[in-house]
Coordinates of N, CA and C in Angstrom, one line a residue:
Chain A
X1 N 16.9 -17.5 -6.6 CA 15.5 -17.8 -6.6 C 15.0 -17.9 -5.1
X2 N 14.0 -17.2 -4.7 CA 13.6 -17.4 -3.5 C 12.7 -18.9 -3.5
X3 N 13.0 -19.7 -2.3 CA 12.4 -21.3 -2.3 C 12.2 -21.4 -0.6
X4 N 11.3 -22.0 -0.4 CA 11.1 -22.7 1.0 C 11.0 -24.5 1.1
X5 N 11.8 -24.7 1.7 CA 11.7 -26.1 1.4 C 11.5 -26.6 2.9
X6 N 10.2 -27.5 3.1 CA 9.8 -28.4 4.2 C 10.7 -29.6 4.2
X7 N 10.5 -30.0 5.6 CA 10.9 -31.3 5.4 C 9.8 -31.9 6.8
X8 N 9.9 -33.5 7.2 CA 9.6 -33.8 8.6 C 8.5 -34.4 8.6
X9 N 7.9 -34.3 7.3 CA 6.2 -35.2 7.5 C 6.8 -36.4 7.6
X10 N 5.5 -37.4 7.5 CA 5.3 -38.7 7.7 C 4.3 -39.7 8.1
X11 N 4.0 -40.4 8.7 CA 3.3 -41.2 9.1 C 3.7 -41.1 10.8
X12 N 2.6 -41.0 11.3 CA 2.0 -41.3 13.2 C 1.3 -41.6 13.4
X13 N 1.1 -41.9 14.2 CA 0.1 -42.7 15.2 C -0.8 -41.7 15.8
X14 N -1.8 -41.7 16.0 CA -2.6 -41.0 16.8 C -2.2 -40.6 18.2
X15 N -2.1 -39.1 18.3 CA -1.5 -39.3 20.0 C 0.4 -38.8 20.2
X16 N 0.7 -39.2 18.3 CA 2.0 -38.4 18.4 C 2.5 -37.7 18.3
X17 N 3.4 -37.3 17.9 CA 4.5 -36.0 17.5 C 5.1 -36.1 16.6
X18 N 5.6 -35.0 15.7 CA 6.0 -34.9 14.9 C 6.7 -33.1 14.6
X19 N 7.9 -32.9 14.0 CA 8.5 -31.5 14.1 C 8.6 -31.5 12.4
X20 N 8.1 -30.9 12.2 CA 8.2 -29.9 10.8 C 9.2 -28.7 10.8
X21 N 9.7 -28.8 9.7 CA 10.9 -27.9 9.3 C 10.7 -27.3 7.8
X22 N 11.4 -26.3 7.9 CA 11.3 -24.9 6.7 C 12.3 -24.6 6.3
X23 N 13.2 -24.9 5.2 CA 14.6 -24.0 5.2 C 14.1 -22.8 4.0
X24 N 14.4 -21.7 4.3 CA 14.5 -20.3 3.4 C 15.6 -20.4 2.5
X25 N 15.9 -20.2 1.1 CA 16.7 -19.4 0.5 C 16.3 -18.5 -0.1
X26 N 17.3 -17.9 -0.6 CA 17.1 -16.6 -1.9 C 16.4 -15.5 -1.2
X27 N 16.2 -14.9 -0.1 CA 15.6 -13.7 0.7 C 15.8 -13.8 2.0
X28 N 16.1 -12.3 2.3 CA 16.4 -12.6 3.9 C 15.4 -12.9 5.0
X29 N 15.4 -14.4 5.1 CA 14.6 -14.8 6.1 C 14.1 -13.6 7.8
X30 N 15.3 -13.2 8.2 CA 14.9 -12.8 9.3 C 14.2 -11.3 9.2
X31 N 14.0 -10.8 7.8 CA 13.5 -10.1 7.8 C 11.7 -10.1 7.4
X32 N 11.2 -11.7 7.4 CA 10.1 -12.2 6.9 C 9.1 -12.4 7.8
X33 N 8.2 -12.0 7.6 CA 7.1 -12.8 8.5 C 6.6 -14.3 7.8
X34 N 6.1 -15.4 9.0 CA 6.1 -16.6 8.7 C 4.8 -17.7 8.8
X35 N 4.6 -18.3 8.3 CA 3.2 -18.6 8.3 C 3.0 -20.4 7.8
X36 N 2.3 -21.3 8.5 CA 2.1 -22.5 8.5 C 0.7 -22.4 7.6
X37 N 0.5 -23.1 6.9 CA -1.1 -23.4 6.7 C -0.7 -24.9 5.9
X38 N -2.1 -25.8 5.8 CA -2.3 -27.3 5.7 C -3.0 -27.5 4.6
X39 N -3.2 -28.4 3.9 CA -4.3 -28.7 3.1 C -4.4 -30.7 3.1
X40 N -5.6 -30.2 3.5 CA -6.3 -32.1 4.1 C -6.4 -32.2 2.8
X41 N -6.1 -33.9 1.8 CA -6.3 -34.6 0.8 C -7.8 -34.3 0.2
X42 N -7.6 -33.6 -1.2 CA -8.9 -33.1 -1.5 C -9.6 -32.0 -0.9
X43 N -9.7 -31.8 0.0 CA -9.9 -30.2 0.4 C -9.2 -29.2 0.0
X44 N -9.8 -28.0 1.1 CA -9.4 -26.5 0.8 C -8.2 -25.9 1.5
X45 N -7.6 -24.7 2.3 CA -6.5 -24.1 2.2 C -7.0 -23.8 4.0
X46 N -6.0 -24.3 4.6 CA -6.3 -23.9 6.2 C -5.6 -23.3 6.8
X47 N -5.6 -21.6 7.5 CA -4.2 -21.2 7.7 C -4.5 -21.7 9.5
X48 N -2.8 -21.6 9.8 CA -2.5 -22.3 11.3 C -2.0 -21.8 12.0
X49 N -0.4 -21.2 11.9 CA 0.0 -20.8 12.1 C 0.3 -19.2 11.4
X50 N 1.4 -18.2 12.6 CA 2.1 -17.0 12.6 C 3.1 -16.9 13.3
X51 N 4.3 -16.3 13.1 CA 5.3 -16.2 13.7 C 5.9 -15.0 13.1
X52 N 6.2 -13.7 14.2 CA 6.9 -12.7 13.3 C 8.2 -12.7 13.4
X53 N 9.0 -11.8 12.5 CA 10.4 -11.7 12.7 C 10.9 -12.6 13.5
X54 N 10.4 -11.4 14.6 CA 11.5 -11.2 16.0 C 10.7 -11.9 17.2
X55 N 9.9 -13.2 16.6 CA 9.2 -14.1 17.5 C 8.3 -13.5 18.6
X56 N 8.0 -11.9 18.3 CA 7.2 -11.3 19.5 C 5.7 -11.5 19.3
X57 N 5.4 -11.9 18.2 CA 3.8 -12.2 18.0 C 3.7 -13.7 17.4
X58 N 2.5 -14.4 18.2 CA 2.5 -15.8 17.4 C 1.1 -15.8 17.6
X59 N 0.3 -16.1 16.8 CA -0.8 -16.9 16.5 C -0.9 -18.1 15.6
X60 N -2.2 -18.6 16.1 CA -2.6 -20.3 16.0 C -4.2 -19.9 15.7
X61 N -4.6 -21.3 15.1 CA -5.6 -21.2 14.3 C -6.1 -22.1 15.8
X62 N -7.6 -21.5 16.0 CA -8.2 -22.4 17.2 C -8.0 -24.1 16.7
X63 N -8.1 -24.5 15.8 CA -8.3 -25.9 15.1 C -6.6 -26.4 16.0
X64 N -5.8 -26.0 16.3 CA -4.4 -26.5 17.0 C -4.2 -25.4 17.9
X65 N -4.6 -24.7 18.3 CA -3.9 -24.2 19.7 C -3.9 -25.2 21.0
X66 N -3.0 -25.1 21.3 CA -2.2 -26.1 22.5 C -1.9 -27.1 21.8
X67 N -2.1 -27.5 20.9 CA -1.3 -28.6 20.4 C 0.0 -28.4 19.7
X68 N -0.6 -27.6 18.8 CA 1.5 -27.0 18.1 C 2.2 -25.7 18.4
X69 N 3.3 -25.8 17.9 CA 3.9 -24.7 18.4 C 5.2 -24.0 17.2
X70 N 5.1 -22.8 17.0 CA 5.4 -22.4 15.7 C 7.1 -21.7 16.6
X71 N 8.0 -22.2 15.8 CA 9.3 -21.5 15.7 C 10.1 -21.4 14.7
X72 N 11.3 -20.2 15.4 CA 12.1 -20.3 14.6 C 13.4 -20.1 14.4
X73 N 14.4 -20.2 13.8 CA 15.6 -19.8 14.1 C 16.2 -18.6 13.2
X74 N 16.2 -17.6 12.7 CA 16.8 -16.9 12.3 C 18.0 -17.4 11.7
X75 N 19.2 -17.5 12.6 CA 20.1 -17.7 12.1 C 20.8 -18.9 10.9
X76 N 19.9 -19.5 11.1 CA 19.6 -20.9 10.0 C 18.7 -20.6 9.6
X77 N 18.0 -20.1 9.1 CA 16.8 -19.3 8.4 C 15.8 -20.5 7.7
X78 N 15.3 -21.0 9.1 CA 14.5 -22.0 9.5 C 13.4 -21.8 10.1
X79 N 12.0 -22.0 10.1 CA 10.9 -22.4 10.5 C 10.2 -23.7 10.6
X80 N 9.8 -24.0 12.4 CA 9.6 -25.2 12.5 C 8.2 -24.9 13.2
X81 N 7.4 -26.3 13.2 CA 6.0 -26.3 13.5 C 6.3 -27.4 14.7
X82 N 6.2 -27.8 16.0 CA 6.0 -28.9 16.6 C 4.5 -29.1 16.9
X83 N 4.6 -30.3 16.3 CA 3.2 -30.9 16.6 C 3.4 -32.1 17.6
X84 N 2.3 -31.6 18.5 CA 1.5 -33.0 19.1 C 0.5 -33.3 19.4
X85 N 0.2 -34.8 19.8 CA -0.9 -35.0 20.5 C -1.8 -35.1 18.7
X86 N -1.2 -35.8 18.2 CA -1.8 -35.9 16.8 C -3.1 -36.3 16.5
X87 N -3.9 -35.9 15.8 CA -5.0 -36.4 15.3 C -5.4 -36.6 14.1
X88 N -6.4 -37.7 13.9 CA -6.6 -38.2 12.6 C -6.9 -36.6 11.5
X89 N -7.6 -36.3 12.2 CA -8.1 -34.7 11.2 C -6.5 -33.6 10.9
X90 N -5.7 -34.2 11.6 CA -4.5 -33.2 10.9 C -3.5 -33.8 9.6
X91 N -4.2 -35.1 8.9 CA -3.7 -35.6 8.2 C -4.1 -34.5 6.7
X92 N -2.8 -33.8 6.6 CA -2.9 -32.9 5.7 C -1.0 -32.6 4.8
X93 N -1.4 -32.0 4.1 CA 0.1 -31.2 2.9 C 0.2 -30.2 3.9
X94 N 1.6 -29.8 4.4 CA 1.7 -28.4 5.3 C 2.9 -28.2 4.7
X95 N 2.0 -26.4 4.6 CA 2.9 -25.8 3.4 C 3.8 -24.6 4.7
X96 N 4.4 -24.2 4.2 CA 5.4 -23.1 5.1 C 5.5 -21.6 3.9
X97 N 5.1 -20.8 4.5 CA 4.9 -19.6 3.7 C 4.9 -18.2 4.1
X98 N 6.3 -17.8 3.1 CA 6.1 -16.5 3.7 C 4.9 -15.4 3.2
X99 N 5.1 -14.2 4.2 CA 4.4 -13.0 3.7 C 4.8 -11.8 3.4
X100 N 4.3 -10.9 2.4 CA 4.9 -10.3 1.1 C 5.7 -9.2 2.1
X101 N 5.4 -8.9 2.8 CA 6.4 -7.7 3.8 C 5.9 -6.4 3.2
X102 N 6.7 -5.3 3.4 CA 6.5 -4.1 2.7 C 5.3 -3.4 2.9
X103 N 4.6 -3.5 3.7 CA 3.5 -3.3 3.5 C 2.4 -4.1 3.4
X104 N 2.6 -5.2 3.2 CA 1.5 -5.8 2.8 C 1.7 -7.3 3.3
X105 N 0.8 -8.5 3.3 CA 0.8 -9.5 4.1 C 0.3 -10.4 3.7
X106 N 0.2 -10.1 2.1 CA -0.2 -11.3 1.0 C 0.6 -12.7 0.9
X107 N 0.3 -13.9 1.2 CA 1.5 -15.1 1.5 C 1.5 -15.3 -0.3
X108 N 3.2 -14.6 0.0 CA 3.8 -14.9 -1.8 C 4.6 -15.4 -2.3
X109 N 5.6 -16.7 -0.7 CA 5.9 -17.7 -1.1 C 5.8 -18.5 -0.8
X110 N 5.4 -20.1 -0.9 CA 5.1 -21.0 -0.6 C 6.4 -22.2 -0.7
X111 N 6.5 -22.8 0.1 CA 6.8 -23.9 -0.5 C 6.1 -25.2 -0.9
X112 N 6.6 -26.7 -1.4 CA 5.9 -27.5 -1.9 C 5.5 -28.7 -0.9
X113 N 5.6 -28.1 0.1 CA 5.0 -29.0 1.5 C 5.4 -30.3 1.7
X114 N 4.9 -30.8 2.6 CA 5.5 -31.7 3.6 C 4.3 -32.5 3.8
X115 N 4.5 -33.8 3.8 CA 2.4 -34.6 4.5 C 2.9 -35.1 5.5
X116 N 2.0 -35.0 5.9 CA 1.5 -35.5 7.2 C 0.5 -36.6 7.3
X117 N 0.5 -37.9 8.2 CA -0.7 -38.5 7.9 C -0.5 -39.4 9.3
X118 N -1.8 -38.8 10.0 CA -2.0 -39.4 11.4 C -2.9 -40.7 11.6
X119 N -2.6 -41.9 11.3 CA -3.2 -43.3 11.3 C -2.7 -44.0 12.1
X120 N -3.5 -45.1 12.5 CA -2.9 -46.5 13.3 C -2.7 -47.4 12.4
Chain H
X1 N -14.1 -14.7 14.1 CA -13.4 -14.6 12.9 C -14.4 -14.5 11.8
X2 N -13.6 -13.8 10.6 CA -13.9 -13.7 9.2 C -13.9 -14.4 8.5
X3 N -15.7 -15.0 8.3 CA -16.0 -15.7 7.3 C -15.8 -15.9 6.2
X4 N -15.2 -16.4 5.3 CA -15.0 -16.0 3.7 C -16.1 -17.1 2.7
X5 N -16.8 -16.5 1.9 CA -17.8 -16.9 1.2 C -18.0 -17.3 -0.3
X6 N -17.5 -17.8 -0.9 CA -16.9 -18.1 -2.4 C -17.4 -18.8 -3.1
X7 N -17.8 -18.2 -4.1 CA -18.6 -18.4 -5.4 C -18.4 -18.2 -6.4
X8 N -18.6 -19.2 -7.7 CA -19.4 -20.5 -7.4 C -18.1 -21.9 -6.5
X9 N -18.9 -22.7 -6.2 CA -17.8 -23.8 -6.0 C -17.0 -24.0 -7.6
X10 N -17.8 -24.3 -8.6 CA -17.8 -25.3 -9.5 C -17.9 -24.1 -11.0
X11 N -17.0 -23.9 -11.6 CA -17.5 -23.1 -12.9 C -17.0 -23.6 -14.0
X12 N -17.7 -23.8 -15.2 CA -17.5 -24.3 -16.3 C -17.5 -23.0 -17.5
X13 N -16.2 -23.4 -17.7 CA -16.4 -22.1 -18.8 C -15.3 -23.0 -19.9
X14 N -14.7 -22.5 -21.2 CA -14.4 -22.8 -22.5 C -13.0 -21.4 -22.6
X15 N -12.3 -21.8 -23.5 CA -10.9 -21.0 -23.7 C -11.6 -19.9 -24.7
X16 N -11.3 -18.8 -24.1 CA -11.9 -17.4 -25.1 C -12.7 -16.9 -23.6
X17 N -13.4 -17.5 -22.9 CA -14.4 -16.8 -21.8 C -14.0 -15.9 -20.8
X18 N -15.1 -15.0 -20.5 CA -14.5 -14.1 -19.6 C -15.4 -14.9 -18.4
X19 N -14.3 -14.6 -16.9 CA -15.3 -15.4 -15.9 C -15.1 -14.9 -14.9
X20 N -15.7 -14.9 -13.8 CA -15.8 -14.0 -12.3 C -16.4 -14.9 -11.5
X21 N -15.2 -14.4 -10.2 CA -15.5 -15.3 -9.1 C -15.5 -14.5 -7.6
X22 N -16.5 -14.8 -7.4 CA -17.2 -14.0 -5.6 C -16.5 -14.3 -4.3
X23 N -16.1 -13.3 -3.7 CA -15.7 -13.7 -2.6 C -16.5 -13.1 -1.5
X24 N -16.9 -13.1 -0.3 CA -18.2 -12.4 0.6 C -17.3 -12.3 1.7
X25 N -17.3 -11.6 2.2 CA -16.6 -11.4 3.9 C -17.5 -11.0 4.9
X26 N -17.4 -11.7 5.9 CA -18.5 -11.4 6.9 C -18.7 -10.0 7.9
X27 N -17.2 -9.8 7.3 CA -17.3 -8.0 8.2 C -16.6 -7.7 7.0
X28 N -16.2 -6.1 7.5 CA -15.1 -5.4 6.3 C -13.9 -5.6 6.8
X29 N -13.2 -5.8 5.0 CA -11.6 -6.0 5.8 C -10.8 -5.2 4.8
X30 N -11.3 -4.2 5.1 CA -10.8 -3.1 3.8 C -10.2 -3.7 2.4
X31 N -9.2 -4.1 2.1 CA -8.9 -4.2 1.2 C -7.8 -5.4 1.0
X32 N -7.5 -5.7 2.8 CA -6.9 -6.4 2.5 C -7.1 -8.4 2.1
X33 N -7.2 -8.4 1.1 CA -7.6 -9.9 0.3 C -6.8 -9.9 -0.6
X34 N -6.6 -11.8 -1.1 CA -5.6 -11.9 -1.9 C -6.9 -12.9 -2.4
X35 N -6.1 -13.5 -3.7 CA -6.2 -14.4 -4.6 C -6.0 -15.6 -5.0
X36 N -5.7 -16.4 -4.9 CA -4.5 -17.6 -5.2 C -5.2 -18.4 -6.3
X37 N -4.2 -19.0 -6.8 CA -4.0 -20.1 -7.7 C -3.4 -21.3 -7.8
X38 N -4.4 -22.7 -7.5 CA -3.7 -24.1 -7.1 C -4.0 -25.2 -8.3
X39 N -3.2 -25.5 -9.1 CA -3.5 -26.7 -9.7 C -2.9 -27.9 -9.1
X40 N -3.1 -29.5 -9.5 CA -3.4 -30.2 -8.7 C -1.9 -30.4 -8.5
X41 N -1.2 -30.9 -7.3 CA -0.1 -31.3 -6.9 C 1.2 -30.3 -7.1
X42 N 0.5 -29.1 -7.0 CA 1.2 -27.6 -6.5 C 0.6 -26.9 -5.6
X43 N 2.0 -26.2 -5.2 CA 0.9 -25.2 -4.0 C 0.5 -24.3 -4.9
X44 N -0.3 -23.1 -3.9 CA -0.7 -21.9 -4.3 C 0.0 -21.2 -4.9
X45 N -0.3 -20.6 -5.5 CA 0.3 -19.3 -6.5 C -0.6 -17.6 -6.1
X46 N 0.2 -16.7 -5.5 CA -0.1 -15.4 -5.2 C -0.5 -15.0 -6.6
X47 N -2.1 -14.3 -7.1 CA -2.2 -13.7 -8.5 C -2.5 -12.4 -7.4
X48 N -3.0 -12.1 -6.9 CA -3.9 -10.4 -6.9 C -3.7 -10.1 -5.5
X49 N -3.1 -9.2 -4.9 CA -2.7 -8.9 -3.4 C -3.7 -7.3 -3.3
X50 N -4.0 -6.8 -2.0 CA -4.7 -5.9 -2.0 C -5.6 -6.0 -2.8
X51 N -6.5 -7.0 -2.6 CA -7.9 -6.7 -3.7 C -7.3 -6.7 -5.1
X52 N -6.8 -5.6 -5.8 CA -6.6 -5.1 -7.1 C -5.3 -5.3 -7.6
X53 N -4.5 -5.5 -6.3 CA -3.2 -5.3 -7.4 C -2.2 -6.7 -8.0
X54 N -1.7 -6.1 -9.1 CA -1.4 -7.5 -9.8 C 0.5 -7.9 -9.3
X55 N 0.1 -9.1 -9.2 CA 1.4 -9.8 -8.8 C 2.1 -9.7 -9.8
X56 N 3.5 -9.3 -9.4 CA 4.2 -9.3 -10.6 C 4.7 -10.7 -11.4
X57 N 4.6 -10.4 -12.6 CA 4.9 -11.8 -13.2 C 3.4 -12.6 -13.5
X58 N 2.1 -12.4 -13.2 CA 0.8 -12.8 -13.4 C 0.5 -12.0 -14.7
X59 N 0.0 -12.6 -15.6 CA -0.9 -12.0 -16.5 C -1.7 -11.6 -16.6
X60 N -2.1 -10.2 -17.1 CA -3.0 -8.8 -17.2 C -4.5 -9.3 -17.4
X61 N -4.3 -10.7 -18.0 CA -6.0 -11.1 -18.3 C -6.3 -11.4 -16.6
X62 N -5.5 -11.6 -15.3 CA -6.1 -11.4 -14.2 C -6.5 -10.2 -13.5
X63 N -7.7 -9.8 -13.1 CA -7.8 -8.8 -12.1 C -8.3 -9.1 -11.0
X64 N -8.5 -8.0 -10.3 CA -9.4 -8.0 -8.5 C -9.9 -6.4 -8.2
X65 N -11.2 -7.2 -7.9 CA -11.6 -5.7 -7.3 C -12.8 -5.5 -6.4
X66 N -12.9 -4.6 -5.4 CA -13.8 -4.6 -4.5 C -13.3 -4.1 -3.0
X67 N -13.7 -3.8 -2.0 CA -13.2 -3.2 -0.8 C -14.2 -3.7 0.2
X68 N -14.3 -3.9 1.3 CA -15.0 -4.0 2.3 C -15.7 -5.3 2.6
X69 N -16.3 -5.9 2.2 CA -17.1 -7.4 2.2 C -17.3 -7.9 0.9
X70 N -17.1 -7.2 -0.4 CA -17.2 -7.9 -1.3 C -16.4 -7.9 -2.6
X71 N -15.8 -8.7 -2.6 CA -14.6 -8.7 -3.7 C -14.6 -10.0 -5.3
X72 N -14.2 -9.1 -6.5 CA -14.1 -11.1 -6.9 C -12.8 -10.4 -8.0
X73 N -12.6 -11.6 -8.5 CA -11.6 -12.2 -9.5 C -12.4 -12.0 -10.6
X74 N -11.4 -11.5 -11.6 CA -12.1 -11.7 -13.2 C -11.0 -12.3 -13.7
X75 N -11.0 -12.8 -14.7 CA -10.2 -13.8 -15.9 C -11.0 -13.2 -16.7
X76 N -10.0 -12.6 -17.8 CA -10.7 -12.4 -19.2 C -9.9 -12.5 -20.3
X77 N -10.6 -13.7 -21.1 CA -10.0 -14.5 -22.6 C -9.4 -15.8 -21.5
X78 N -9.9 -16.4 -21.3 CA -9.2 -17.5 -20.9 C -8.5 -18.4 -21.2
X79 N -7.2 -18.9 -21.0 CA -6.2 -19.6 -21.4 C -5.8 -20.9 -21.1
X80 N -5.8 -22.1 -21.6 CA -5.6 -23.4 -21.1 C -5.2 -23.3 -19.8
X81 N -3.8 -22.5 -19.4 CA -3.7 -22.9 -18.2 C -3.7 -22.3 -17.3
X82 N -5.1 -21.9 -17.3 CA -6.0 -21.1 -16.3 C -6.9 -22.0 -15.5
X83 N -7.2 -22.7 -16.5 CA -7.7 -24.2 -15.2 C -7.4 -24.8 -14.2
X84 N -8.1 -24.6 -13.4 CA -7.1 -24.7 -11.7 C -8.4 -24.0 -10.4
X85 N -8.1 -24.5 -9.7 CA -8.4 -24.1 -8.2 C -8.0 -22.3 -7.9
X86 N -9.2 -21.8 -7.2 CA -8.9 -20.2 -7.1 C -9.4 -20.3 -5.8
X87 N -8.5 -19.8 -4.8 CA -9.0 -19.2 -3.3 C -8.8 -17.6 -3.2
X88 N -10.0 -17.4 -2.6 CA -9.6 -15.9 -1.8 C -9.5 -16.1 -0.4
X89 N -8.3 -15.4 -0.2 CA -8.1 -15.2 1.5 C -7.9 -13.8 2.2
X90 N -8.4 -13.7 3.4 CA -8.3 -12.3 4.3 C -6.8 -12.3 5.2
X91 N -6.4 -10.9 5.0 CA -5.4 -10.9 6.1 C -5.4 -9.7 7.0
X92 N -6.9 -9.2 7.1 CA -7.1 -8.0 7.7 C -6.8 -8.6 9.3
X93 N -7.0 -9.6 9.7 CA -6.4 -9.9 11.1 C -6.6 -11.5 11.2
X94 N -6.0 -12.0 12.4 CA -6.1 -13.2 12.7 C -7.3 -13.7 13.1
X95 N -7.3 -15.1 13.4 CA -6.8 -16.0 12.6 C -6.8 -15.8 10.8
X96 N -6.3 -16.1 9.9 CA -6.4 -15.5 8.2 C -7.0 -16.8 8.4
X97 N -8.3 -16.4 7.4 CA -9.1 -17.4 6.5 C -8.9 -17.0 5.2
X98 N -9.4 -18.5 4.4 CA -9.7 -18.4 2.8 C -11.3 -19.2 2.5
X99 N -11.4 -18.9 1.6 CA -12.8 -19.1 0.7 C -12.3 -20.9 0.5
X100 N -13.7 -21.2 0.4 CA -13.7 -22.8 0.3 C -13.2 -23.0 -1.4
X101 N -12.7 -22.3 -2.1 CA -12.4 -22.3 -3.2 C -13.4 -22.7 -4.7
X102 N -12.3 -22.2 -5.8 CA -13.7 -22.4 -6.8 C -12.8 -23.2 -7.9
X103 N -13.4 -24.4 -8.4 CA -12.4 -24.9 -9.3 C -13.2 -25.0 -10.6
X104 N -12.6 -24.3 -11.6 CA -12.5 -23.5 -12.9 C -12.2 -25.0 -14.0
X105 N -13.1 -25.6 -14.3 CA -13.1 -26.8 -15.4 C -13.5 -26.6 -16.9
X106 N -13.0 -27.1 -17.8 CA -13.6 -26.9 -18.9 C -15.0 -27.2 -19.4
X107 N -15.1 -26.6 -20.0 CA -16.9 -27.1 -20.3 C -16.9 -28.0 -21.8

């Protein structure tokens, strides 16, 4: 069964940091392109991140550029987000998700996300 | 960036109905749009990739169709567990956006 599984949310403080994690199974990770997106409590679907293969292309959603930063490890077939400099508005579910490859770039697996919640 | 435009927010329909849902893009992004499917305390579910084509393992009562700025979702005969949250999203380039979504309640 292909699965992505988060880990790393929690609770911070305004101002903090926090590293999000992705473990892949069931498909070969390093052959996947990789993708962050969030969903704030009761809202809609926000993408954030990009990270390909071979780490040569990364994009960021203007809403966090300079603040996070998308990696990854291949060989532990891992994807991690570092966040900093936290804000109350990134209190969201962040999902980690691949895209369908082959041609195409439809996000067709998800995992069941991680929260995040930036409060004093 | 590409706007995505999604309609209705809010649709009320009954198990048997056929129903359609709008997506608007502020430029063209040929074709490439997806679909999704969120009920509450799951993620998304891939139904329709390339505008039209069906995810494998989704059911035939889903389609998609349209090219360029205007695309929607049909559901036809609708099935209890069809009720749920539907986004469309662009992946013609970055940043990817999605549609403020439409959530599909019973009437």
């Amino acid at each position: 069964e292909m699965q992505l599984v988060e880990s790393g949310g929690g609770l911070v403080q305004p101002g903090g940091s926090l590293r999000l994690s992705c473990i892949a199974s069931g498909f070969i990770f390093s052959d996947s392109e990789m993708n962050w997106v969030r969903q704030a409590p009761g809202k809609g679907l926000e993408w954030l991140s990009h990270i390909s293969r071979s780490r040569s292309s990364i994009y960021y959603a203007d809403s966090v550029k300079g603040r996070f930063t998308v990696s990854r490890d291949n060989a532990k077939k891992s994807l991690y987000l570092q966040m900093d400099n936290l804000r109350p508005e990134d209190t969201a579910l962040y999902f980690c998700v691949r895209e369908a490859g082959l041609g195409d770039d439809a996000l067709d697996i998800w995992g069941q996300g991680t929260m995040v919640i930036v409060s004093s | 960036d590409v706007q995505m435009t999604q309609s209705p927010a809010t649709l009320s329909a009954s198990v048997g109905d056929r129903v359609t849902i709008i997506c608007r893009v502020s430029q063209s992004i040929d074709n490439l749009l997806a679909w999704y499917q969120q009920k509450p305390g799951r993620p998304p579910k891939l139904l329709i990739y390339k505008a039209s084509s069906l995810e494998s393992g989704v059911p035939s009562r889903f389609s998609g169709s349209g090219s360029g700025t205007e695309f929607t979702l049909t559901i036809t005969s609708l099935q209890p567990d069809d009720f749920a949250t539907y986004y469309c999203q662009q992946y013609h380039g970055y940043p990817y956006t999605f549609g403020q979504g439409t959530k599909l309640e019973v009437k």
